[in-house]
XYZ file of C-alpha atoms in Angstrom:
697
model
C -221.041 106.327 -53.482
C -217.984 107.476 -55.476
C -215.359 109.296 -53.432
C -213.288 110.572 -56.357
C -214.721 114.079 -56.103
C -213.756 114.403 -52.446
C -210.274 113.089 -53.231
C -209.779 115.750 -55.883
C -210.702 118.388 -53.340
C -207.789 117.177 -51.228
C -205.123 117.744 -53.894
C -204.389 121.240 -52.605
C -204.054 119.833 -49.110
C -201.573 117.220 -50.294
C -199.527 119.933 -52.012
C -199.236 121.746 -48.683
C -198.120 118.522 -47.021
C -195.433 117.972 -49.655
C -194.226 121.532 -49.226
C -193.785 120.937 -45.530
C -191.647 117.865 -46.212
C -189.230 120.065 -48.189
C -188.487 122.314 -45.211
C -185.827 119.867 -44.014
C -183.285 117.679 -45.821
C -184.261 114.190 -46.949
C -181.751 111.500 -45.999
C -182.523 108.815 -48.522
C -179.404 107.225 -50.047
C -176.322 107.498 -47.845
C -174.367 104.460 -48.957
C -170.728 104.695 -47.891
C -167.921 104.575 -50.443
C -167.359 101.103 -51.839
C -163.744 99.840 -51.475
C -161.798 99.057 -54.623
C -161.299 95.400 -55.470
C -164.048 94.136 -53.214
C -164.398 90.346 -53.707
C -167.672 88.458 -53.881
C -168.600 87.110 -50.455
C -170.398 83.892 -49.584
C -172.145 82.746 -46.412
C -169.271 80.306 -45.857
C -166.922 83.278 -45.375
C -168.563 83.965 -42.015
C -167.637 81.336 -39.443
C -168.356 81.478 -35.709
C -165.065 81.866 -33.830
C -165.519 81.028 -30.159
C -162.061 82.351 -29.311
C -163.266 85.891 -30.033
C -165.322 85.843 -26.839
C -162.064 86.452 -24.944
C -162.334 90.022 -26.297
C -165.572 90.394 -24.287
C -164.586 89.470 -20.697
C -167.768 91.059 -19.346
C -169.871 90.385 -22.408
C -171.609 93.380 -23.968
C -174.807 95.245 -23.127
C -176.938 92.626 -24.903
C -175.544 89.625 -23.031
C -172.850 88.687 -20.541
C -170.013 86.313 -21.394
C -171.987 83.297 -20.165
C -174.879 84.095 -22.531
C -172.508 84.741 -25.426
C -170.814 81.399 -24.771
C -174.131 79.535 -24.717
C -175.165 81.153 -27.969
C -171.819 80.403 -29.648
C -172.145 76.712 -28.753
C -175.725 76.665 -30.014
C -174.705 78.202 -33.342
C -171.819 75.761 -33.730
C -173.296 72.514 -32.405
C -177.094 72.528 -32.635
C -178.643 71.775 -36.085
C -181.238 74.515 -35.633
C -178.494 76.869 -34.474
C -176.416 76.134 -37.557
C -179.464 76.830 -39.730
C -180.056 80.131 -37.958
C -176.420 81.097 -38.395
C -176.469 80.238 -42.098
C -179.333 82.724 -42.569
C -177.424 85.463 -40.749
C -174.272 84.694 -42.717
C -176.160 84.950 -46.020
C -177.541 88.323 -44.972
C -174.061 89.574 -44.073
C -172.640 88.385 -47.396
C -175.490 90.120 -49.225
C -174.846 93.421 -47.455
C -171.153 93.348 -48.374
C -171.812 92.357 -51.975
C -174.273 95.242 -52.342
C -172.108 97.393 -50.088
C -175.419 98.705 -48.886
C -178.415 97.796 -46.766
C -181.363 95.777 -47.955
C -183.461 98.670 -49.233
C -186.887 97.088 -48.780
C -189.438 99.214 -46.968
C -189.384 102.970 -46.430
C -186.634 104.483 -48.557
C -185.032 106.586 -45.827
C -181.612 105.961 -44.346
C -182.982 106.253 -40.814
C -185.288 103.279 -41.464
C -182.514 101.118 -42.929
C -179.826 101.673 -40.305
C -181.309 99.148 -37.843
C -179.820 96.376 -40.022
C -176.475 97.251 -38.424
C -177.660 95.583 -35.197
C -177.684 92.073 -36.660
C -174.570 92.722 -38.712
C -172.691 93.823 -35.605
C -173.567 90.528 -33.882
C -172.271 88.609 -36.892
C -169.098 90.657 -36.491
C -168.985 89.904 -32.755
C -168.848 86.155 -33.453
C -166.590 86.293 -36.548
C -164.410 89.385 -36.504
C -164.810 89.511 -40.289
C -162.635 92.504 -41.300
C -164.643 93.670 -44.333
C -167.879 93.452 -42.396
C -166.193 95.490 -39.678
C -165.230 98.102 -42.258
C -168.850 98.322 -43.445
C -170.185 98.701 -39.898
C -167.529 101.234 -38.921
C -168.239 103.456 -41.930
C -171.946 103.622 -41.243
C -171.700 104.220 -37.492
C -169.191 107.047 -37.937
C -171.396 108.524 -40.662
C -174.503 108.346 -38.446
C -172.661 109.912 -35.523
C -171.624 112.816 -37.731
C -175.075 113.562 -39.141
C -176.955 116.549 -37.671
C -180.026 116.789 -35.466
C -182.226 116.994 -38.574
C -181.291 113.391 -39.339
C -181.431 112.030 -35.787
C -184.852 113.597 -35.197
C -186.082 112.745 -38.726
C -187.059 116.368 -39.216
C -188.394 115.648 -42.706
C -191.397 114.016 -41.039
C -191.293 115.159 -37.409
C -190.002 118.724 -37.608
C -187.172 120.183 -35.529
C -186.948 122.977 -32.954
C -183.272 123.856 -32.342
C -184.090 125.472 -28.999
C -185.639 122.230 -27.717
C -184.609 119.129 -29.709
C -187.184 116.462 -29.007
C -186.736 112.852 -30.006
C -189.260 110.550 -31.612
C -189.675 107.060 -32.982
C -186.735 107.319 -35.359
C -184.484 108.887 -32.710
C -185.218 106.000 -30.387
C -184.374 103.452 -33.088
C -181.042 105.175 -33.721
C -180.326 105.120 -29.983
C -180.830 101.359 -29.963
C -178.771 100.768 -33.090
C -175.779 102.917 -32.147
C -175.701 101.561 -28.575
C -175.855 97.881 -29.528
C -173.382 98.226 -32.393
C -170.827 100.264 -30.461
C -171.006 97.740 -27.611
C -170.865 94.662 -29.883
C -167.986 95.947 -32.043
C -165.811 98.106 -29.759
C -162.559 97.132 -31.477
C -163.625 98.894 -34.686
C -163.218 102.369 -33.190
C -160.360 104.312 -31.659
C -160.757 105.946 -28.260
C -161.346 109.298 -29.956
C -163.961 107.793 -32.250
C -165.715 106.163 -29.302
C -165.824 109.603 -27.713
C -167.435 111.134 -30.807
C -169.958 108.295 -31.058
C -170.903 108.565 -27.387
C -171.201 112.355 -27.559
C -173.490 112.112 -30.607
C -175.548 109.376 -28.963
C -176.012 111.450 -25.835
C -176.642 114.862 -27.421
C -178.629 113.879 -30.518
C -180.246 110.682 -29.247
C -180.599 110.155 -25.500
C -181.243 113.719 -24.368
C -183.915 114.454 -27.027
C -185.655 111.181 -26.089
C -185.564 112.097 -22.399
C -187.043 115.467 -23.352
C -189.950 113.688 -25.042
C -190.462 111.584 -21.905
C -191.097 114.728 -19.857
C -194.649 114.810 -21.239
C -197.613 112.815 -19.946
C -198.503 110.593 -22.901
C -200.072 107.146 -22.995
C -199.624 105.676 -26.461
C -197.224 103.510 -28.422
C -194.667 106.341 -28.666
C -194.105 106.100 -24.924
C -192.955 102.493 -25.184
C -190.778 103.098 -28.227
C -189.078 106.279 -27.052
C -188.529 104.938 -23.526
C -186.997 101.713 -24.843
C -184.467 103.473 -27.052
C -183.627 105.912 -24.281
C -183.070 103.060 -21.841
C -180.745 101.232 -24.242
C -178.681 104.381 -24.846
C -178.563 105.214 -21.133
C -177.464 101.651 -20.370
C -174.607 101.888 -22.863
C -173.608 105.352 -21.621
C -173.903 104.183 -17.978
C -176.341 107.001 -17.239
C -178.242 105.813 -14.149
C -180.660 108.748 -14.057
C -181.497 108.278 -17.733
C -182.077 104.563 -17.203
C -184.448 105.241 -14.307
C -186.448 107.813 -16.259
C -186.701 105.554 -19.288
C -187.641 102.507 -17.182
C -190.438 104.533 -15.560
C -191.674 105.414 -19.043
C -191.877 101.745 -20.007
C -193.690 100.863 -16.774
C -196.129 103.750 -17.294
C -196.820 102.502 -20.800
C -197.615 98.889 -19.973
C -199.672 99.793 -16.894
C -201.391 102.862 -18.329
C -202.131 101.688 -21.878
C -202.934 97.976 -21.729
C -206.354 97.031 -20.384
C -206.734 94.756 -17.368
C -207.770 91.855 -19.633
C -204.703 92.332 -21.858
C -206.484 94.025 -24.753
C -205.185 97.225 -26.313
C -207.121 100.148 -27.756
C -204.881 100.868 -30.741
C -205.347 97.379 -32.185
C -203.073 94.428 -32.788
C -200.657 96.073 -35.232
C -200.103 98.975 -32.890
C -199.727 96.548 -30.018
C -197.024 94.550 -31.789
C -195.077 97.692 -32.606
C -194.583 99.122 -29.084
C -194.320 95.764 -27.323
C -191.780 94.620 -29.904
C -189.965 97.933 -29.439
C -189.525 97.120 -25.732
C -187.395 94.144 -26.749
C -184.004 95.947 -27.051
C -184.393 97.480 -23.596
C -185.365 94.109 -22.115
C -182.366 92.567 -23.857
C -179.976 94.820 -21.904
C -181.745 94.371 -18.534
C -181.173 91.681 -15.949
C -183.919 89.159 -15.166
C -185.217 91.026 -12.108
C -185.545 94.309 -13.981
C -187.378 92.619 -16.854
C -190.022 91.191 -14.557
C -190.389 94.486 -12.697
C -191.396 96.319 -15.882
C -194.476 94.092 -16.263
C -195.355 93.405 -12.626
C -198.552 95.502 -12.561
C -199.601 95.117 -16.203
C -202.371 93.185 -17.937
C -199.810 92.201 -20.561
C -199.634 88.642 -19.261
C -203.204 88.184 -20.575
C -202.644 89.838 -23.966
C -202.145 86.574 -25.852
C -205.788 85.694 -25.153
C -206.920 88.887 -26.865
C -204.485 88.351 -29.747
C -205.774 84.932 -30.833
C -209.401 85.956 -31.429
C -209.146 87.781 -34.804
C -207.240 85.087 -36.724
C -209.009 83.226 -39.500
C -206.567 80.299 -39.101
C -206.861 79.564 -42.789
C -205.450 76.298 -44.043
C -204.738 78.042 -47.345
C -201.114 79.237 -47.270
C -201.873 82.556 -48.970
C -204.322 83.491 -46.197
C -202.545 81.917 -43.239
C -201.752 85.227 -41.528
C -205.117 86.904 -42.160
C -206.728 88.524 -39.129
C -209.764 90.753 -38.698
C -208.943 94.303 -37.706
C -210.152 97.873 -37.233
C -208.604 101.333 -37.038
C -205.189 101.857 -38.623
C -204.337 98.153 -38.500
C -204.014 95.840 -41.493
C -205.333 92.378 -42.266
C -201.930 90.674 -42.154
C -201.680 89.312 -38.641
C -198.285 87.612 -38.579
C -197.201 87.670 -34.946
C -194.108 89.749 -34.217
C -191.607 87.144 -32.953
C -190.197 89.555 -30.378
C -193.696 90.048 -28.975
C -194.042 86.267 -28.890
C -190.812 85.973 -26.904
C -191.974 88.566 -24.391
C -195.451 87.081 -23.929
C -194.574 83.422 -24.321
C -191.167 83.144 -22.683
C -190.647 86.117 -20.400
C -194.267 86.139 -19.148
C -194.674 82.352 -19.543
C -197.963 82.407 -21.467
C -198.795 79.020 -23.081
C -201.285 80.549 -25.553
C -198.608 82.910 -26.848
C -196.278 79.970 -27.412
C -199.039 78.137 -29.290
C -199.668 81.185 -31.492
C -195.935 81.604 -32.171
C -195.796 78.007 -33.341
C -198.310 78.695 -36.114
C -195.883 80.927 -37.986
C -192.634 79.910 -39.608
C -189.817 82.106 -38.386
C -186.019 81.956 -38.440
C -184.909 83.681 -35.219
C -182.362 86.456 -35.497
C -179.328 86.739 -33.236
C -180.976 89.232 -30.877
C -183.846 86.814 -30.297
C -181.404 83.976 -29.720
C -179.502 86.096 -27.196
C -182.783 86.729 -25.378
C -183.678 83.030 -25.336
C -180.241 82.038 -24.051
C -180.581 84.567 -21.253
C -183.847 83.015 -20.028
C -183.235 81.204 -16.717
C -185.568 78.254 -17.411
C -186.980 76.299 -20.326
C -190.471 77.580 -21.274
C -193.436 75.571 -20.053
C -196.353 73.963 -21.839
C -197.947 75.009 -25.115
C -201.741 75.068 -25.161
C -204.271 76.154 -27.765
C -207.295 78.384 -27.147
C -209.459 75.260 -27.245
C -207.213 73.559 -24.668
C -207.610 76.612 -22.455
C -211.394 76.638 -22.846
C -211.557 80.147 -24.290
C -215.175 81.104 -25.091
C -216.217 81.518 -28.723
C -218.046 84.767 -28.002
C -216.065 87.413 -26.148
C -216.147 91.173 -25.497
C -212.864 92.810 -24.465
C -212.248 95.926 -22.402
C -210.725 97.800 -25.366
C -213.995 97.581 -27.341
C -213.237 94.549 -29.527
C -215.974 91.922 -29.485
C -215.815 88.602 -31.305
C -217.929 85.663 -32.340
C -216.150 82.545 -33.593
C -217.579 79.285 -34.870
C -214.607 77.310 -33.535
C -210.885 77.388 -32.755
C -210.183 75.037 -35.648
C -209.005 75.694 -39.182
C -211.177 77.593 -41.676
C -213.900 78.620 -39.250
C -216.163 81.673 -39.209
C -215.040 84.805 -37.351
C -216.751 88.164 -36.794
C -215.365 91.286 -35.123
C -217.556 94.194 -33.973
C -216.180 97.469 -32.594
C -217.486 99.045 -29.417
C -215.976 101.042 -26.549
C -215.255 104.604 -25.496
C -211.641 105.214 -26.455
C -210.078 102.815 -23.920
C -206.960 103.681 -21.926
C -205.200 105.084 -24.989
C -208.264 107.183 -25.805
C -208.696 107.551 -29.579
C -205.158 106.993 -30.815
C -205.235 105.001 -34.093
C -208.988 104.545 -33.764
C -211.658 105.800 -36.147
C -215.316 106.886 -36.184
C -216.427 103.292 -36.815
C -218.276 102.129 -33.704
C -220.585 99.253 -34.490
C -218.514 98.369 -37.548
C -218.117 94.683 -38.280
C -215.610 92.656 -40.267
C -216.055 89.026 -41.207
C -214.018 86.084 -42.426
C -215.145 82.559 -43.220
C -213.604 79.328 -44.508
C -210.205 80.949 -44.908
C -211.381 84.065 -46.771
C -211.484 87.668 -45.552
C -214.916 88.813 -46.792
C -216.290 91.922 -45.038
C -213.336 94.254 -44.700
C -211.922 97.251 -42.912
C -209.825 99.435 -45.256
C -206.515 99.325 -43.393
C -204.349 102.423 -43.647
C -203.056 104.595 -46.447
C -199.952 106.704 -45.952
C -200.449 109.170 -43.128
C -199.578 111.844 -45.667
C -202.179 110.724 -48.189
C -205.483 112.546 -48.725
C -207.078 109.100 -49.018
C -206.446 108.593 -45.310
C -208.391 111.718 -44.357
C -211.142 111.468 -46.955
C -211.698 107.720 -46.705
C -209.912 105.810 -43.948
C -210.967 108.246 -41.220
C -214.558 108.528 -42.436
C -217.525 106.512 -41.230
C -218.278 106.022 -44.934
C -215.435 103.463 -45.072
C -216.754 101.475 -42.093
C -219.324 98.668 -41.970
C -221.769 100.449 -39.734
C -224.632 102.970 -39.780
C -224.186 106.649 -40.725
C -226.856 109.224 -39.925
C -227.613 112.142 -42.276
C -224.402 111.593 -44.215
C -222.288 112.617 -41.235
C -219.383 110.914 -39.554
C -219.937 109.467 -36.136
C -218.673 111.633 -33.321
C -214.891 111.613 -33.067
C -212.383 113.882 -31.323
C -211.253 116.350 -33.990
C -207.919 116.663 -32.188
C -207.253 113.024 -33.072
C -207.737 113.820 -36.750
C -205.733 117.038 -36.656
C -202.779 115.432 -34.877
C -201.448 114.074 -38.161
C -199.961 115.802 -41.183
C -203.126 117.473 -42.369
C -203.877 120.355 -40.033
C -206.422 122.068 -42.268
C -209.127 121.018 -44.651
C -210.870 118.439 -42.458
C -214.159 117.705 -44.278
C -217.221 119.577 -43.102
C -219.019 116.374 -42.170
C -216.685 115.777 -39.222
C -218.559 115.818 -35.932
C -216.251 116.668 -33.030
C -216.867 114.859 -29.754
C -216.026 111.729 -27.825
C -218.153 108.779 -28.984
C -219.299 106.141 -26.560
C -220.565 102.628 -27.147
C -220.906 99.601 -24.910
C -221.545 95.890 -25.287
C -224.658 95.413 -23.158
C -225.157 91.722 -23.903
C -222.554 89.059 -24.616
C -224.116 85.621 -24.328
C -223.676 82.110 -25.663
C -226.578 79.698 -25.926
C -227.109 76.274 -27.433
C -228.471 77.560 -30.742
C -226.854 80.987 -30.981
C -224.277 83.463 -29.726
C -225.413 87.059 -29.218
C -223.749 90.477 -28.959
C -225.708 93.694 -28.411
C -223.858 96.977 -28.951
C -225.431 100.185 -27.575
C -224.304 102.951 -29.975
C -226.536 105.842 -28.909
C -223.550 107.841 -27.676
C -221.683 107.586 -30.979
C -223.756 110.024 -33.050
C -224.355 113.742 -33.400
C -228.118 113.135 -33.532
C -229.581 112.578 -30.028
C -230.784 108.990 -30.139
C -233.335 107.345 -27.884
C -232.194 103.984 -29.247
C -229.266 103.077 -31.444
C -228.415 99.401 -31.125
C -226.694 96.829 -33.273
C -227.445 93.212 -32.371
C -225.422 90.387 -33.893
C -226.844 86.855 -33.699
C -224.718 83.930 -34.795
C -226.764 80.823 -35.529
C -224.219 78.129 -34.778
C -225.590 75.415 -37.066
C -224.880 75.713 -39.945
C -223.154 79.036 -39.178
C -224.623 82.382 -40.288
C -225.304 85.843 -38.862
C -228.341 88.031 -38.386
C -227.538 91.690 -37.722
C -230.334 93.903 -36.404
C -229.963 97.694 -36.396
C -232.658 99.530 -34.407
C -232.662 103.333 -34.668
C -234.981 105.735 -32.872
C -234.133 109.445 -32.807
C -235.261 111.575 -29.904
C -236.558 114.192 -32.352
C -236.803 114.856 -36.073
C -236.532 112.698 -39.176
C -233.248 111.386 -40.470
C -231.546 109.365 -43.188
C -229.997 106.146 -41.843
C -227.408 104.641 -44.167
C -226.275 101.016 -43.775
C -222.929 100.131 -45.369
C -220.813 97.057 -46.016
C -217.424 96.787 -47.771
C -216.260 93.589 -49.462
C -212.773 92.329 -50.245
C -211.644 93.030 -53.803
C -207.991 93.829 -53.023
C -206.745 91.276 -55.573
C -209.562 91.832 -58.065
C -211.013 88.369 -57.401
C -214.198 89.489 -55.657
C -217.411 88.952 -57.630
C -220.699 90.596 -56.675
C -224.051 89.557 -58.164
C -227.545 90.833 -57.314
C -230.025 88.296 -55.985
C -233.662 88.617 -57.126
C -235.508 91.689 -55.869
C -234.624 93.960 -52.980
C -231.180 94.761 -51.593
C -229.854 91.193 -51.799
C -226.434 90.203 -53.159
C -224.184 87.216 -53.636
C -220.469 87.876 -53.096
C -217.924 85.274 -54.184
C -214.195 84.861 -53.593
C -211.896 81.926 -54.431
C -212.358 80.083 -51.122
C -215.790 81.191 -49.927
C -218.888 83.205 -50.678
C -221.330 85.385 -48.754
C -225.047 85.839 -49.337
C -226.175 89.261 -48.110
C -229.852 90.041 -47.538
C -231.019 93.384 -46.117
C -234.627 93.830 -45.026
C -236.295 96.776 -43.361
C -239.528 97.821 -41.716
C -239.937 100.576 -44.320
C -239.144 101.328 -47.978
C -235.421 101.500 -48.812
C -233.100 102.448 -51.635
C -229.840 100.627 -52.279
C -226.744 100.783 -54.419
C -223.179 99.674 -54.909
C -219.947 101.596 -55.240
C -216.178 101.514 -55.049
C -213.975 101.967 -52.023
C -210.438 101.385 -50.829
C -208.861 98.365 -49.198
C -205.180 99.029 -48.584
C -202.326 96.542 -48.529
C -200.818 94.592 -45.667
C -198.324 97.414 -45.027
C -198.660 101.181 -44.987
C -196.756 103.257 -47.521
C -194.439 106.063 -46.446
C -195.738 108.444 -49.110
C -198.992 108.796 -51.083
C -199.357 106.673 -54.193
C -197.389 103.679 -52.904
C -197.971 100.063 -53.884
C -199.962 99.286 -50.739
C -202.450 102.109 -51.238
C -204.688 100.046 -53.471
C -206.915 101.301 -56.262
C -210.414 102.660 -56.073
C -212.501 99.503 -56.311
C -210.187 97.418 -54.151
C -213.243 97.174 -51.930
C -216.789 96.789 -53.219
C -219.199 98.963 -51.284
C -222.868 98.195 -50.623
C -225.319 100.620 -49.096
C -228.961 100.692 -48.101
C -230.909 103.636 -46.680
C -234.473 104.533 -45.843
C -236.272 105.948 -48.889
C -237.740 108.830 -46.889
C -236.317 110.419 -43.785
C -237.879 109.050 -40.616
C -237.511 109.195 -36.880
C -237.143 105.426 -36.507
C -235.834 102.655 -38.709
C -234.869 99.002 -38.360
C -232.600 97.047 -40.703
C -232.410 93.243 -40.612
C -229.314 91.838 -42.323
C -228.596 88.171 -42.982
C -224.952 87.324 -43.704
C -224.745 83.722 -44.840
C -221.186 82.477 -45.603
C -220.762 79.397 -47.762
C -217.888 77.242 -48.891
C -217.262 76.962 -52.614
C -219.804 74.645 -54.179
C -222.363 75.271 -51.418
C -225.512 77.335 -51.707
C -227.355 79.369 -49.093
C -230.989 78.417 -48.410
C -233.973 80.591 -49.250
C -234.102 83.666 -47.015
C -237.280 85.649 -46.426
C -238.784 88.384 -44.279
C -242.149 89.220 -42.794
C -243.190 91.685 -40.113
C -240.862 91.012 -37.188
C -239.885 87.692 -38.697
C -236.993 86.175 -40.693
C -236.911 82.740 -42.295
C -233.547 81.226 -43.197
C -234.207 77.832 -44.727
C -236.261 76.070 -42.060
C -235.042 78.354 -39.250
C -237.428 81.015 -37.982
C -236.253 84.071 -36.059
C -238.845 86.430 -34.613
C -238.514 89.847 -33.019
C -241.137 91.126 -30.627
C -240.284 94.301 -28.764
C -236.994 93.606 -27.008
C -237.178 89.836 -27.392
C -235.636 87.641 -30.061
C -236.753 83.996 -30.427
C -234.913 81.419 -32.535
C -236.842 78.329 -33.653
C -234.683 75.588 -35.148
C -235.335 71.873 -35.457
C -238.122 71.936 -32.895
C -236.027 73.814 -30.341
C -236.626 77.415 -29.276
C -234.138 79.802 -27.698
C -235.064 83.298 -26.537
C -232.860 86.336 -25.897
C -233.706 89.681 -24.336
C -231.995 92.060 -26.769
C -233.535 95.189 -25.190
């Protein structure tokens, strides 16, 4: 199962992509001229000066004078406030000593410029003249750059007859608006006029043009938020109304009634966090109105399920995921403020408390604008959240507990959700698994959107932990694949269509938790039955996965796959005795994997991709990972058949522990002294003299 051949076939496609990127200028390094004789700055050079607030009689768009005064006192008098200020002061000193931005992340000027927002707030409270000079130079430079920069034409393209904004345009709208409002004394009246004209013509109006469409994805939240912030600064009432409607349409039209989100957690954090600047410049009544009809107030419940809650510091942020999301689940603090403080969700506040975070000045402004102190903090266990749960967006979970170092499984289901197939993949039925602090059975994450690896691996059913039929992808809307950079060369095994799956059983018993996923609508082959059942035997904690396949006609090859975490090279796979049985070991935990079938099978191992915790801007980046960063297992029927059943036992163990003997007979599994039998649509679990029966269709 080596994908190197298919990757080589994509080289020509990548060359075409790179050629496209050269059609427009690349704005990479636009550092402004460094002044002669610049001294070395220290954090102590930046002191909060409360008297400067007299220059802001009405405050600025991010906070009135009352809020600014509260924040100034907090920064001066409260120990935590002084600590927060020291961090901001160090960052300001670093920027001046470099005379440049912190260049971490995507190496494009448009992605670095947002750092001016925090720097301008440091300037607001200090009036530091050299910092003001730095901010002034960059804002005037940005205002003077052409549409190709503001619209990030290198990546997004540019039509002069209809300039249309995007994610980067929105971010520039936010940055220029907040900075110009926070540091008005840096610019002459004529310069303010030039800045406002650029903001309107190259920022606000292109974003409002984008909002004329009928889209329901994360772009809607991001573009509307930046447009609102710019319209607020420019005192454009019509623009504010249009942008506010866009934000309302996003949260009501994209987030499911139970708070879950079809694009996954990473693509939830991004748009909800992007709403923050717009909420910052709204009054309390407007903020509440944006979310009045949304399921967002329940989103924290959905967000807590995928976390491993590892006690090991290197795995503390690990979360199970699918689609374009990554395994690093650190909660965006701005999302936490919205869910926990604005929407008063105690679970969100509990989740925020699990991550160390030094709040920035924008977050502190937001907190000081809140009318009341937030209420109680309560954990998922305190709230009685069930350990087995299926969400409206298609995510379904089984957890062993809400404590540290438990066992967690995610299985994908659903039919596109409210956002349809944006950032999803042909991976219905796919599972991922973590246990005892380790991420074990993995989803690949995301390569650069411009990388052939994304199209040949990430977006292929081959990279998922599910069943493929006849070597084909599951059904998936081809338009979703072609919406990215690669508009030609989609592999021949793509099957265009809208896949459908549904959780038909989600039940918790005394001995086991059960999920049954009906996948018949996910495949190009007409299936009379295509079901994946996941049983979690609670004591001592292991899974049995049953895949039942019956085609309506013809004989087919059914290929079972699993991908294991070798991102850091510390995964070790060993075969176990005869048959497709393996032992996988990582530093904190191991996993015994046994696959049985009702007919002869062939099996093998291979190499796949597990990407990093971030996505690279361009192909070949450090987060892409090497071939072999996941270890791939596969099992298939030896001869094509109309029907096939696979029985998989996934037995996680802590280091130093050993799984019991695991065996199989006709319709029967033995795991140590446990006996699990399958008879038609019934599953019976016999353990310690107790029997529990489930109707699994």
